[in-house]
Coordinates of C-alpha atoms in Angstrom, one line a residue:
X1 CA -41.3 -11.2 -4.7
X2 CA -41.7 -11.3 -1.2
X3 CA -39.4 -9.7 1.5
X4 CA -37.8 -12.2 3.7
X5 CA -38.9 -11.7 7.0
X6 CA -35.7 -11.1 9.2
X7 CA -35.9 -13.2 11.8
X8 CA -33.2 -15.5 11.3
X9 CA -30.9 -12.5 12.0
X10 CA -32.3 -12.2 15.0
X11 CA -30.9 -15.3 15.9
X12 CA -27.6 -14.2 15.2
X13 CA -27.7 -11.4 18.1
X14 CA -29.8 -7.9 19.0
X15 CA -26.7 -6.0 16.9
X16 CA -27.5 -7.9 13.9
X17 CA -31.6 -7.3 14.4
X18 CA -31.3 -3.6 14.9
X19 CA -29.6 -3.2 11.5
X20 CA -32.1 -5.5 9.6
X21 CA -34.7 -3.0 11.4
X22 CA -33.1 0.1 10.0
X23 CA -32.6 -1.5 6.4
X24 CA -35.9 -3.4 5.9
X25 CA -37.9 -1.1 4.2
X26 CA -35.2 -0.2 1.6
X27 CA -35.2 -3.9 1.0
X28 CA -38.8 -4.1 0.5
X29 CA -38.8 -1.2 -2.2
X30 CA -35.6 -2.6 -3.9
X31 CA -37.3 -6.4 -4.0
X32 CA -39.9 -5.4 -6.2
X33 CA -37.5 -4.3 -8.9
X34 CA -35.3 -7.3 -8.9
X35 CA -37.5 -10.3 -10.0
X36 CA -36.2 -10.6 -13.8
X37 CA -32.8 -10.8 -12.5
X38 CA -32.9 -12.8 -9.2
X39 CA -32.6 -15.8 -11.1
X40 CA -29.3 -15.3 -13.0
X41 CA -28.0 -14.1 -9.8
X42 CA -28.8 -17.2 -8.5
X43 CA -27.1 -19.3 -10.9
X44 CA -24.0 -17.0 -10.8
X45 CA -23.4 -17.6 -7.2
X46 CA -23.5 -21.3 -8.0
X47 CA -24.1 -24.5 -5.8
X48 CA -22.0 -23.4 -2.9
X49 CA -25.5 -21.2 -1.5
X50 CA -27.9 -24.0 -3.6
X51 CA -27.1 -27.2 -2.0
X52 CA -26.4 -28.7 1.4
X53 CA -23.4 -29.8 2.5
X54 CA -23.0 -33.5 3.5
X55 CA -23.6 -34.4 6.7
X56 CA -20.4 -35.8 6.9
X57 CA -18.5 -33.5 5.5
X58 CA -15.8 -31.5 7.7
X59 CA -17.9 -28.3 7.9
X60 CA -21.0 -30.3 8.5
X61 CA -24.0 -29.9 6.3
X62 CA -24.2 -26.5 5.2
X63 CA -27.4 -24.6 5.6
X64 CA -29.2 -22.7 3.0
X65 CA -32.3 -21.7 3.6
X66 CA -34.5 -19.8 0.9
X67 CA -34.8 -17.3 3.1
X68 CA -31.8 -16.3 3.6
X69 CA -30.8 -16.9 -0.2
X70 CA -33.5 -14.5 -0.7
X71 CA -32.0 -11.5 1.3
X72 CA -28.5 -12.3 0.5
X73 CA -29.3 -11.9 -3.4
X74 CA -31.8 -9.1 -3.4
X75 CA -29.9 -7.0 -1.0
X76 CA -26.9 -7.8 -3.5
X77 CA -28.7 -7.1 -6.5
X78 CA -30.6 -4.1 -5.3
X79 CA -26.8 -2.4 -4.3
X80 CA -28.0 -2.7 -1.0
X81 CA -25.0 -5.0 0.1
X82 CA -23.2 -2.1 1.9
X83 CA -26.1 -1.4 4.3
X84 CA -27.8 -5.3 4.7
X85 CA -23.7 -5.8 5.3
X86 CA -23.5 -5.9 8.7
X87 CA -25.9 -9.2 8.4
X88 CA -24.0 -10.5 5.0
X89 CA -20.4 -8.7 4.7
X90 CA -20.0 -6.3 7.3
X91 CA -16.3 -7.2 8.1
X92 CA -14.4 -9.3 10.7
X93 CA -13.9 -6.5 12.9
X94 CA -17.4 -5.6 14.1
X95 CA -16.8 -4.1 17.5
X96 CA -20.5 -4.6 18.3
X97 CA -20.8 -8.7 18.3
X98 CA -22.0 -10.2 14.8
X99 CA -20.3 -10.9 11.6
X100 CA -22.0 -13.0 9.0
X101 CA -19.4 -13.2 5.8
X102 CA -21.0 -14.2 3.0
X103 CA -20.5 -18.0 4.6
X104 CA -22.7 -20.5 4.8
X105 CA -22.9 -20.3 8.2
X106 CA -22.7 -17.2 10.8
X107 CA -19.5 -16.6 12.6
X108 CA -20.0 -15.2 16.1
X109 CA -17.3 -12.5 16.7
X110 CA -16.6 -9.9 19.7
X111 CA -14.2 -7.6 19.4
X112 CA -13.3 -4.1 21.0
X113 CA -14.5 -0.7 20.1
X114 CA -12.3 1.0 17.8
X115 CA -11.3 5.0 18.0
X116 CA -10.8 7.6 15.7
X117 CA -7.4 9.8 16.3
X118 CA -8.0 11.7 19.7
X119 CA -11.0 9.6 20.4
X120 CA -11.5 7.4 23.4
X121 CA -9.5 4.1 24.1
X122 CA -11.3 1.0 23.8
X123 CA -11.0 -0.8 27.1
X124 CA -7.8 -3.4 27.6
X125 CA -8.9 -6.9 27.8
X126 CA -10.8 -9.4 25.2
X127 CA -8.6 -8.8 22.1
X128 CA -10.6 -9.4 18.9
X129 CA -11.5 -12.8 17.6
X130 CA -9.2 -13.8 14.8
X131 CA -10.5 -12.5 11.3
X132 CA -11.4 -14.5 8.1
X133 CA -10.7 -13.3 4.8
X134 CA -13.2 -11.3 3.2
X135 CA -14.8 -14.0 1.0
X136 CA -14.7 -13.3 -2.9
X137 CA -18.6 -14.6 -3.1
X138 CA -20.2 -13.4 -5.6
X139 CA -22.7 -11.7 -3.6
X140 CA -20.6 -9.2 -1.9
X141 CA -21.8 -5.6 -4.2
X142 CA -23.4 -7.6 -7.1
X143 CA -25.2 -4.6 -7.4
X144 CA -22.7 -2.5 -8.5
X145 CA -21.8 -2.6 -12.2
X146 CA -24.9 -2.2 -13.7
X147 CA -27.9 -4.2 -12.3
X148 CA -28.0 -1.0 -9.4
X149 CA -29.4 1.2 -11.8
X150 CA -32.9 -0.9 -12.0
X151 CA -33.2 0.5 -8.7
X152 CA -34.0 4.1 -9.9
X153 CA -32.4 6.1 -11.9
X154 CA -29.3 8.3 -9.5
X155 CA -30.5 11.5 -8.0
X156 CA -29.9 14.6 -9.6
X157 CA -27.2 17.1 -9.1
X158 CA -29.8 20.1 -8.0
X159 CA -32.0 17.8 -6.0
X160 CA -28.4 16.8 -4.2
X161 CA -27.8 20.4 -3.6
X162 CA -31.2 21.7 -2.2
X163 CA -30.2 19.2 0.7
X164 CA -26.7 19.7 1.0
X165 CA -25.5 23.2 0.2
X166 CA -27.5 24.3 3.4
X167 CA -26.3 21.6 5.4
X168 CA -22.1 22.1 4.4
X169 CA -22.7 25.5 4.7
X170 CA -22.7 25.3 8.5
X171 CA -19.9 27.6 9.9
X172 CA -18.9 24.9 12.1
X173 CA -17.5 23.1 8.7
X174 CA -15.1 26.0 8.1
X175 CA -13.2 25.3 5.2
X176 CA -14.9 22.2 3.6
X177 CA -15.3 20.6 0.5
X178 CA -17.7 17.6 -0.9
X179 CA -18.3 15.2 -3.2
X180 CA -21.5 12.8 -3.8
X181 CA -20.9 9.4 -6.6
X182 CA -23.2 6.5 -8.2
X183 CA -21.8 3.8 -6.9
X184 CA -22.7 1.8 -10.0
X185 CA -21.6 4.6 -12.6
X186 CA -19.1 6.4 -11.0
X187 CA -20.4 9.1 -11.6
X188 CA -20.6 12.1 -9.7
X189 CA -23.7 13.8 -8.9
X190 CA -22.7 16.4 -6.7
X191 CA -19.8 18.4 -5.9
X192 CA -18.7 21.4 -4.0
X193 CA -15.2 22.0 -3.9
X194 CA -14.4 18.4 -4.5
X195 CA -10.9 19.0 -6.4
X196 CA -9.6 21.5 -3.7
X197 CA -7.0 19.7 -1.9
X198 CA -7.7 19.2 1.7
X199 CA -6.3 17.5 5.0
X200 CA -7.8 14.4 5.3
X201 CA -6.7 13.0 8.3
X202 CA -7.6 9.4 9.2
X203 CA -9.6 8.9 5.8
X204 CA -6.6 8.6 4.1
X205 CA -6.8 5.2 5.2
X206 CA -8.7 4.4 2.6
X207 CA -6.1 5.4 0.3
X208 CA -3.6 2.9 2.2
X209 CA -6.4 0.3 2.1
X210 CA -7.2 0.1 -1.3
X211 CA -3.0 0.9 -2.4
X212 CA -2.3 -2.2 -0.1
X213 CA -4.6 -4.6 -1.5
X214 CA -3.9 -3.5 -5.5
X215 CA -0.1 -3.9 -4.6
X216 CA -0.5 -7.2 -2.7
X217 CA -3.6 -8.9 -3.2
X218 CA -6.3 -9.9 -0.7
X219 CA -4.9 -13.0 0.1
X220 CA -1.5 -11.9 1.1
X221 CA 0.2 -12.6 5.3
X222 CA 2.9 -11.1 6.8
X223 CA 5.3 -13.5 8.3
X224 CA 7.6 -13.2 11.2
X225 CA 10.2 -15.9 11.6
X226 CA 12.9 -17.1 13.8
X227 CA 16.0 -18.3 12.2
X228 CA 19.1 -20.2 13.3
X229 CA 22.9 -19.3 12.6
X230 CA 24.8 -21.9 12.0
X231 CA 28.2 -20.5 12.3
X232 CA 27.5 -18.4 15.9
X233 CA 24.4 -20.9 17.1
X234 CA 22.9 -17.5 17.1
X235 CA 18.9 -17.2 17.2
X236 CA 17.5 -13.8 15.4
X237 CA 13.9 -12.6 15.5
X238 CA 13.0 -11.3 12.0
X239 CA 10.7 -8.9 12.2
X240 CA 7.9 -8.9 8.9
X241 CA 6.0 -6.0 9.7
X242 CA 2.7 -7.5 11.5
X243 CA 1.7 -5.3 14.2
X244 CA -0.8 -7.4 15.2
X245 CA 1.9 -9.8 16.6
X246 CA 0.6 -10.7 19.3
X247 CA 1.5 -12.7 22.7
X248 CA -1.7 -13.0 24.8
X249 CA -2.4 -16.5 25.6
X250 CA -6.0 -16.0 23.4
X251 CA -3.8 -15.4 20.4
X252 CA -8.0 -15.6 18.8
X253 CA -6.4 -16.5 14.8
X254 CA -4.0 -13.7 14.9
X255 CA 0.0 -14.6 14.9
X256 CA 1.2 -15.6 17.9
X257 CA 4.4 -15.3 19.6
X258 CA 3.9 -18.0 22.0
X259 CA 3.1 -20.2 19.2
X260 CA 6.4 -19.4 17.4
X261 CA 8.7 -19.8 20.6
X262 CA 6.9 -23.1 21.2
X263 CA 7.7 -24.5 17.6
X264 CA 11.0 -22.5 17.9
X265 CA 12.0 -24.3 21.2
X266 CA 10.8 -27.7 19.7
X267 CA 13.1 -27.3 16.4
X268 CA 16.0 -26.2 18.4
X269 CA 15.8 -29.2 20.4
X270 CA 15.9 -31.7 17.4
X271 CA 19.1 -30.2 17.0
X272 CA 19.8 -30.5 20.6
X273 CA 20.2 -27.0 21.6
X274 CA 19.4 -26.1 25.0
X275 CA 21.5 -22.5 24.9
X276 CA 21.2 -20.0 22.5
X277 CA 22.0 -16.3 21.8
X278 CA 19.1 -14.4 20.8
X279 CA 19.2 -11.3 18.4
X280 CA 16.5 -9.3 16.4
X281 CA 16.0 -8.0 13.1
X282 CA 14.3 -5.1 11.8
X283 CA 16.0 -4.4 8.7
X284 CA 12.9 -4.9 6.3
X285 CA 11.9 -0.7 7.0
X286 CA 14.4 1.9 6.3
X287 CA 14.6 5.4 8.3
X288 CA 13.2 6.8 11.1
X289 CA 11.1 4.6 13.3
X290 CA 9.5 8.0 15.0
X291 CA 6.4 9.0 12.9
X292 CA 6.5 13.2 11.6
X293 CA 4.0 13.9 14.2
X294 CA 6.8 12.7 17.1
X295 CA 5.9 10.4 19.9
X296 CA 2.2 9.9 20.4
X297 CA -0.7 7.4 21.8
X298 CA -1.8 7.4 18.6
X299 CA 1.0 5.4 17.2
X300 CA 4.1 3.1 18.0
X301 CA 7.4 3.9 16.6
X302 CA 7.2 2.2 13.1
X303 CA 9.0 -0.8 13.4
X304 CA 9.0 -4.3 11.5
X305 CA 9.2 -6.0 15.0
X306 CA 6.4 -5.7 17.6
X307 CA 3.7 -7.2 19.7
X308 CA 0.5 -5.8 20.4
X309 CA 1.7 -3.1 18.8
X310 CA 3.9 -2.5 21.6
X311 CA 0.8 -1.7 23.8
X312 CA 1.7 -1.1 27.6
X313 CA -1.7 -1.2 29.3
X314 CA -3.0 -4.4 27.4
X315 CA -5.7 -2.8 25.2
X316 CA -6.1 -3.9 22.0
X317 CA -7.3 -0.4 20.3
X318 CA -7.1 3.3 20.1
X319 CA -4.6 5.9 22.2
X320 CA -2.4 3.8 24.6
X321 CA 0.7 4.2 26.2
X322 CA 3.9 2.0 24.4
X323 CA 6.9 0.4 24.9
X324 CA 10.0 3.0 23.6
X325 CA 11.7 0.4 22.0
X326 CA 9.0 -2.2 20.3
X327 CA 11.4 -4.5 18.7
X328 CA 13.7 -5.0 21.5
X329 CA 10.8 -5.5 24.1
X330 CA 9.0 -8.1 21.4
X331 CA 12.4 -9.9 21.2
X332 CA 12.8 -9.8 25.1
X333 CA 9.1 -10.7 25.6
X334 CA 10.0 -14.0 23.0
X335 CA 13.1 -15.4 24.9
X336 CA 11.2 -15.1 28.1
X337 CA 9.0 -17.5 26.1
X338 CA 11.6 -19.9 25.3
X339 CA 12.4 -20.3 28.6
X340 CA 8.9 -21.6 29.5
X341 CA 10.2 -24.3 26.9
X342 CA 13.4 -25.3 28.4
X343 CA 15.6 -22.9 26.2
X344 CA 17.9 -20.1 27.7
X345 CA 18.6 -17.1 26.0
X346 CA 20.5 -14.3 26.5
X347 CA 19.2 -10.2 26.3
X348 CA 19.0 -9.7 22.8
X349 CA 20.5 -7.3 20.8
X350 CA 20.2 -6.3 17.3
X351 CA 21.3 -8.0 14.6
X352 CA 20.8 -9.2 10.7
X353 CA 20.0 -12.4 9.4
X354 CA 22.0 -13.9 7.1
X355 CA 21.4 -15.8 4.0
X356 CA 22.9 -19.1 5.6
X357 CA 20.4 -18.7 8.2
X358 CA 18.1 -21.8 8.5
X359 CA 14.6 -20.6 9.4
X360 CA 13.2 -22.5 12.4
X361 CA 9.3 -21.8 12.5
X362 CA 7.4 -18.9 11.4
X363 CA 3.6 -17.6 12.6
X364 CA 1.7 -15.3 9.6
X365 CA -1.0 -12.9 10.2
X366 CA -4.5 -13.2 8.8
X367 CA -5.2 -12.3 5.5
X368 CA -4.7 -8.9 4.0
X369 CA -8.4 -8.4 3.6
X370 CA -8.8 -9.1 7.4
X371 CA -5.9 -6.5 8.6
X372 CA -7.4 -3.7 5.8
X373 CA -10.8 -4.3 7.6
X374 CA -9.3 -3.8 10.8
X375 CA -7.4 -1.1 10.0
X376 CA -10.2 0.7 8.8
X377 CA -13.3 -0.2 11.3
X378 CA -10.7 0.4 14.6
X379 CA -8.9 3.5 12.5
X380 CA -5.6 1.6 13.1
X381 CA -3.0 3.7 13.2
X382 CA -0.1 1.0 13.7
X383 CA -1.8 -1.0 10.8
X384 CA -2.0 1.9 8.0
X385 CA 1.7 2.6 8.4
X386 CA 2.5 -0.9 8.4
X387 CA 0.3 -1.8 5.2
X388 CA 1.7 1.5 3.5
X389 CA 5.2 0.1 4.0
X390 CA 4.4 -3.0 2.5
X391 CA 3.2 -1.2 -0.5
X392 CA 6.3 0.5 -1.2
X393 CA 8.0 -3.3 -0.6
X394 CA 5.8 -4.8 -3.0
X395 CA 6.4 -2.6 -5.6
X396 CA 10.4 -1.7 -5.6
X397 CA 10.3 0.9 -3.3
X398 CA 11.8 2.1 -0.1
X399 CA 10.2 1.2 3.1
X400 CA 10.3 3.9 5.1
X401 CA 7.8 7.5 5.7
X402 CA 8.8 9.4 1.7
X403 CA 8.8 5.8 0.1
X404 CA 5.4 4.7 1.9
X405 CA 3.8 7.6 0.7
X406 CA 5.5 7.3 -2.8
X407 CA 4.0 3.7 -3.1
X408 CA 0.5 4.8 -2.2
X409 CA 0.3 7.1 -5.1
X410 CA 1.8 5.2 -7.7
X411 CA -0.4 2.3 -6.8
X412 CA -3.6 5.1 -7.2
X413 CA -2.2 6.4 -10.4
X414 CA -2.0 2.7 -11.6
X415 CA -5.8 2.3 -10.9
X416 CA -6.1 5.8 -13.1
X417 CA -7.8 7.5 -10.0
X418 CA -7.8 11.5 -10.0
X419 CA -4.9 12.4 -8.4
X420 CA -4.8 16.3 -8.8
X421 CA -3.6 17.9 -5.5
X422 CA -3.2 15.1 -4.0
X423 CA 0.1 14.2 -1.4
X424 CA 0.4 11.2 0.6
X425 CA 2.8 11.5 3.3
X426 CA 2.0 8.3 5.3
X427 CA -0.2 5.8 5.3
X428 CA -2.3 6.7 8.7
X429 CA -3.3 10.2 7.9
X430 CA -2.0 11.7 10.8
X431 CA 0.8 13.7 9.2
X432 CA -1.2 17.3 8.6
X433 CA 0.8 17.4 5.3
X434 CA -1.6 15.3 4.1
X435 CA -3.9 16.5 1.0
X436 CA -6.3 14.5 -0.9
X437 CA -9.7 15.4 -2.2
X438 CA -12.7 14.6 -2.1
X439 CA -13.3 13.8 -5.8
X440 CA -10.4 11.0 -5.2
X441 CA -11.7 9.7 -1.8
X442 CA -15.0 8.7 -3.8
X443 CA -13.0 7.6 -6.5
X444 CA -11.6 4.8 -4.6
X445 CA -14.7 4.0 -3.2
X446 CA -16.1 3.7 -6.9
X447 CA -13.3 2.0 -7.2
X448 CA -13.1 -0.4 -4.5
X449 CA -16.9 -1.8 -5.5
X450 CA -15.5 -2.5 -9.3
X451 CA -16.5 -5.6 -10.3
X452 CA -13.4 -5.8 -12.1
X453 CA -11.2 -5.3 -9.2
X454 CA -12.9 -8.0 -6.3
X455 CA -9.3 -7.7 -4.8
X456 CA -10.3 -4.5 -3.9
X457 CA -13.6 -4.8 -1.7
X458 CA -12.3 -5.0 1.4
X459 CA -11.9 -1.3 1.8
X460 CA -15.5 -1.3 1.5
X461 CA -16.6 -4.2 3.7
X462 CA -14.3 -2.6 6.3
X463 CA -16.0 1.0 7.2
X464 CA -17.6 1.3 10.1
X465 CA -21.2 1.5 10.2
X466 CA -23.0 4.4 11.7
X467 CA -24.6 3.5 15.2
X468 CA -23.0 -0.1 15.6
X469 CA -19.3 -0.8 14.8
X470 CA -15.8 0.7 14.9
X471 CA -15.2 4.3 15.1
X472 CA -19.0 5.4 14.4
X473 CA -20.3 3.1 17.0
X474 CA -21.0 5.8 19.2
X475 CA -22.4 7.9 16.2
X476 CA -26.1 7.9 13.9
X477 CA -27.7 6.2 17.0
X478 CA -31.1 6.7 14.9
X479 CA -32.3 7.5 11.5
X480 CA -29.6 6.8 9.3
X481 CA -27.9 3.9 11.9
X482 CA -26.7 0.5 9.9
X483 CA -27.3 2.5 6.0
X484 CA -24.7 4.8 6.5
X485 CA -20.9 2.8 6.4
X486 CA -18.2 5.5 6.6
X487 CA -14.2 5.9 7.6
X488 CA -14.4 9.0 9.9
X489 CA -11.6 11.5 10.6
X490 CA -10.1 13.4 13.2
X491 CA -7.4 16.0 14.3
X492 CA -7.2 19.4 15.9
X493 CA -9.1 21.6 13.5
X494 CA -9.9 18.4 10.7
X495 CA -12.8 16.4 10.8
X496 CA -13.4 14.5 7.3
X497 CA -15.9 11.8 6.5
X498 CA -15.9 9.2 3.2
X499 CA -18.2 6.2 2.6
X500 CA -21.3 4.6 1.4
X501 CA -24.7 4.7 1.7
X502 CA -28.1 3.9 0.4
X503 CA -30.6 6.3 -0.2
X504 CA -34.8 6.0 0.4
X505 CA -35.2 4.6 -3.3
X506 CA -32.4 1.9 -2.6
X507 CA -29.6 3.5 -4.8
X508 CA -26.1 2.9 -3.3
X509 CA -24.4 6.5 -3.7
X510 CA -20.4 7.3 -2.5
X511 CA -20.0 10.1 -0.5
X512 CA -16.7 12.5 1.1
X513 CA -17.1 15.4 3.3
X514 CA -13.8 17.2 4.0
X515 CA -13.9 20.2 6.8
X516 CA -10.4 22.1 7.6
X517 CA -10.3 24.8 10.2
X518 CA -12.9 23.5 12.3
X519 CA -13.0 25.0 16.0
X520 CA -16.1 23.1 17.6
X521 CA -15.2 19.7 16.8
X522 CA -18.3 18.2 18.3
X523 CA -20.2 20.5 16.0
X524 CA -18.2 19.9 13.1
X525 CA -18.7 16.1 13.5
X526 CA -22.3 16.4 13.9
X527 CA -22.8 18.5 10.8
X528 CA -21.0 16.0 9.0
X529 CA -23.5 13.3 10.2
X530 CA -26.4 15.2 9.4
X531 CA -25.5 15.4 5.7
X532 CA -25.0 11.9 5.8
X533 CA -28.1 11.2 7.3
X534 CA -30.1 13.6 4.7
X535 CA -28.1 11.1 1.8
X536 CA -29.9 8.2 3.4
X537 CA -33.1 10.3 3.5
X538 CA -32.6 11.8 0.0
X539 CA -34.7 10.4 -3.3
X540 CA -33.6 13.9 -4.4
X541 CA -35.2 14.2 -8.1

């Protein structure tokens, strides 16, 4: 077998080209053990990458080129799918430009720069293109599951050490522990500490993530609606827990408020309503709206209702400035709205739908894969605490902080993940209370590349990847940039890292790196990136 030669990435932007770059000669060892089963890959996948569309079709013809086939499938069979990702699955939310999603054709997307907790906003502006749904194609980690292990047989647990134990041993780590995993076994290969319990801070996102999508399902929306009393001619805003509400005019496929007062204004004037009283509703979440840590940038009070999540400054990521009261500044911000379309409304108040309410329009958010993929390249704050609530909806529980939390670990016990130590206290990871170690956090991304659990791979397709998107854009701007994909983690004294990468024989390992009672964060953080970095450099027999 021959490598493809890259050059139709190119096309799709210098981003995309870099990456290919860093990955191709991985690929080119991987290829040449792959040839006996590139064929019933091939045939798995079946005609929607073999034949062309018709030209007349709606899409238009659909291109498949060999090349690309090629790459697609050996990157997928090899377990390389994690790093080639950024060219084949790397996630909607690529904060650098490109996102080709297992399509048949490349989606050109440009969105803003995520941040990690205390980390530096992205700049207010462009919001993010609207997301897709993370495509179940069969090519997304075919690797895993069994064909990986052609690649070469996983590195050994001494090897593993030689590298590492010098390497977490830096006294910038402080208290740290590890854990390194197969990605096609599961098993793990190297630990050092990796059942002490641990603050995790924002990697407990991928916790949330992959509770979320067992609970819900990739394909679920969050819907916010506006209904119509009949008895008071009364108008409520029922908040349904999408934060990334939004009402900029480039709504860009996310839900948009202008949209629903539009649709809202045109059903209320089939009934010939002019005049109307307008209320809100957030009674889907119980408790405190005001997250453990108090008020912070980090975070808008946790509210079913919002918009933008009740940004101030217009950015569309990281620490920002937000409106006190997010509900009843969405619910002002809507009948403002409906007076662009000939309808007067009065200041609303708070209220509760009733069941005789008549429901007027409705806007839903993107997929569930989209928002997890989000929440985990940008480190979304707002997001995790809105998907953990869900959780504890979808499954009987309360929706507020305890139940959230609750939710998350019953939904992780249900997937039989290690659980030992663990205590989930939100869904964002900024509560310090957090613990979670870091034989679980490479349990769920074992878990997460399952081929028995596809519902599940958008907590992979969603971590950032080192040198190029989200909150490791900035970070791995050589060597191990576009192999290593990893949720970072951040506080005072806490600086955690968990995610994938692929090794110099082309075997997809799972890593976590958990440091507590750090004092040089900038220290800490690169030590943690130079372990990762000697993964991707590691054969380590």
């Amino acid at each position: 077998m021959v490598v493809p030669e890259l050059r139709p990435w190119r096309a799709a932007g210098p981003h995309v080209a870099r990456i290919a770059d860093a990955v191709r000669p991985r690929l080119a060892r991987a290829a040449e053990t792959v040839r006996p089963r590139l064929a019933r890959l091939a045939a798995a996948v079946g005609p929607r990458f073999a034949r062309p569309g018709r030209p007349g079709s709606p899409q238009g013809p659909r291109v498949a080129l060999p090349k690309t086939w090629q790459f697609t499938a050996t990157a997928a069979t090899a377990g390389l799918a994690l790093a080639a990702g950024v060219a084949t699955a790397a996630g909607p939310w690529d904060s650098s430009g490109q996102r080709t999603a297992e399509r048949d054709r490349a989606v050109a997307l440009e969105a803003a720069r995520g941040t990690d907790h205390g980390g530096t906003r992205a700049h207010a502006g462009t919001p993010p293109r609207g997301p897709q749904a993370a495509p179940p194609a069969v090519s997304v980690l075919t690797g895993l599951g069994g064909t990986a292990t052609t690649v070469k047989s996983a590195p050994g647990g001494k090897a593993l050490g030689a590298v590492l134990d010098p390497l977490l041993k830096n006294p910038a780590l402080g208290r740290h522990s590890a854990a390194v995993a197969d990605a096609a076994t599961g098993d793990q290969l190297y630990g050092t500490g990796s059942e002490d319990a641990l603050t995790p801070a924002s990697t407990t996102k991928i916790a949330t993530a992959v509770a979320a999508l067992s609970a819900m399902g990739a394909d679920h929306r969050l819907t916010t609606r506006a209904v119509y009393e009949p008895d008071t001619g009364e108008v409520v805003l029922v908040g349904g827990g999408d934060p990334t509400l939004t009402a900029r005019k480039d709504a860009q496929g996310l839900a948009s408020l202008r949209d629903l007062a539009e649709r809202t204004a045109a059903a209320l004037a089939r009934r010939g309503v002019r005049e109307v009283t307008l209320s809100y509703d957030t009674t889907l979440y119980k408790g405190t709206t005001i997250h453990p840590i108090g008020v912070n940038p980090n975070l808008a009070a946790v509210t079913p209702l919002m918009v933008d999540e009740a940004r101030t400054d217009g950015s569309t990521s990281g620490p920002a400035p937000r409106a006190a009261d997010p509900a009843a500044d969405a619910a002002r911000t809507f009948g403002d709205l409906l007076k662009e379309h000939g309808v007067r409304a009065t200041p609303p108040g708070p209220s509760k739908a009733t069941t005789r309410a008549a429901t007027l329009a409705t806007v839903s958010s993107p997929p569930l894969a989209a928002l997890v993929e989000r929440m985990l390249t940008n480190s979304d704050n707002d997001l995790a605490e809105a998907l953990a609530r869900h959780t504890a909806l979808a499954t009987g529980g309360s929706a507020d902080f305890a139940g959230a939390g609750a939710a998350v670990t019953t939904r992780l016990k249900h997937l039989g993940l290690p659980l030992k130590g663990a205590d989930v206290k939100d869904g964002s990871g900024l509560d310090r209370r957090d613990k979670l170690t870091a034989g679980l956090l490479t349990a769920l991304l074992v878990k997460a590349g399952d081929p028995a659990h596809p519902e599940l791979r958008p907590a992979l397709t969603g971590l950032p990847v080192a040198g190029f998107t989200g909150t490791l854009a900035g970070r791995y701007t050589d060597g191990a940039a576009g192999v290593v994909r990893a949720k970072t983690g951040t506080l005072t004294g806490v600086n955690t890292l968990a995610g994938t990468v692929v090794d110099k024989d082309g075997r997809l390992l799972v890593f976590a790196f958990l440091a507590n009672d750090t004092t040089a964060p900038t220290a800490a953080q690169s030590a943690l990136d130079k372990a990762a970095t000697a993964l991707a450099a590691c054969g380590c027999r």
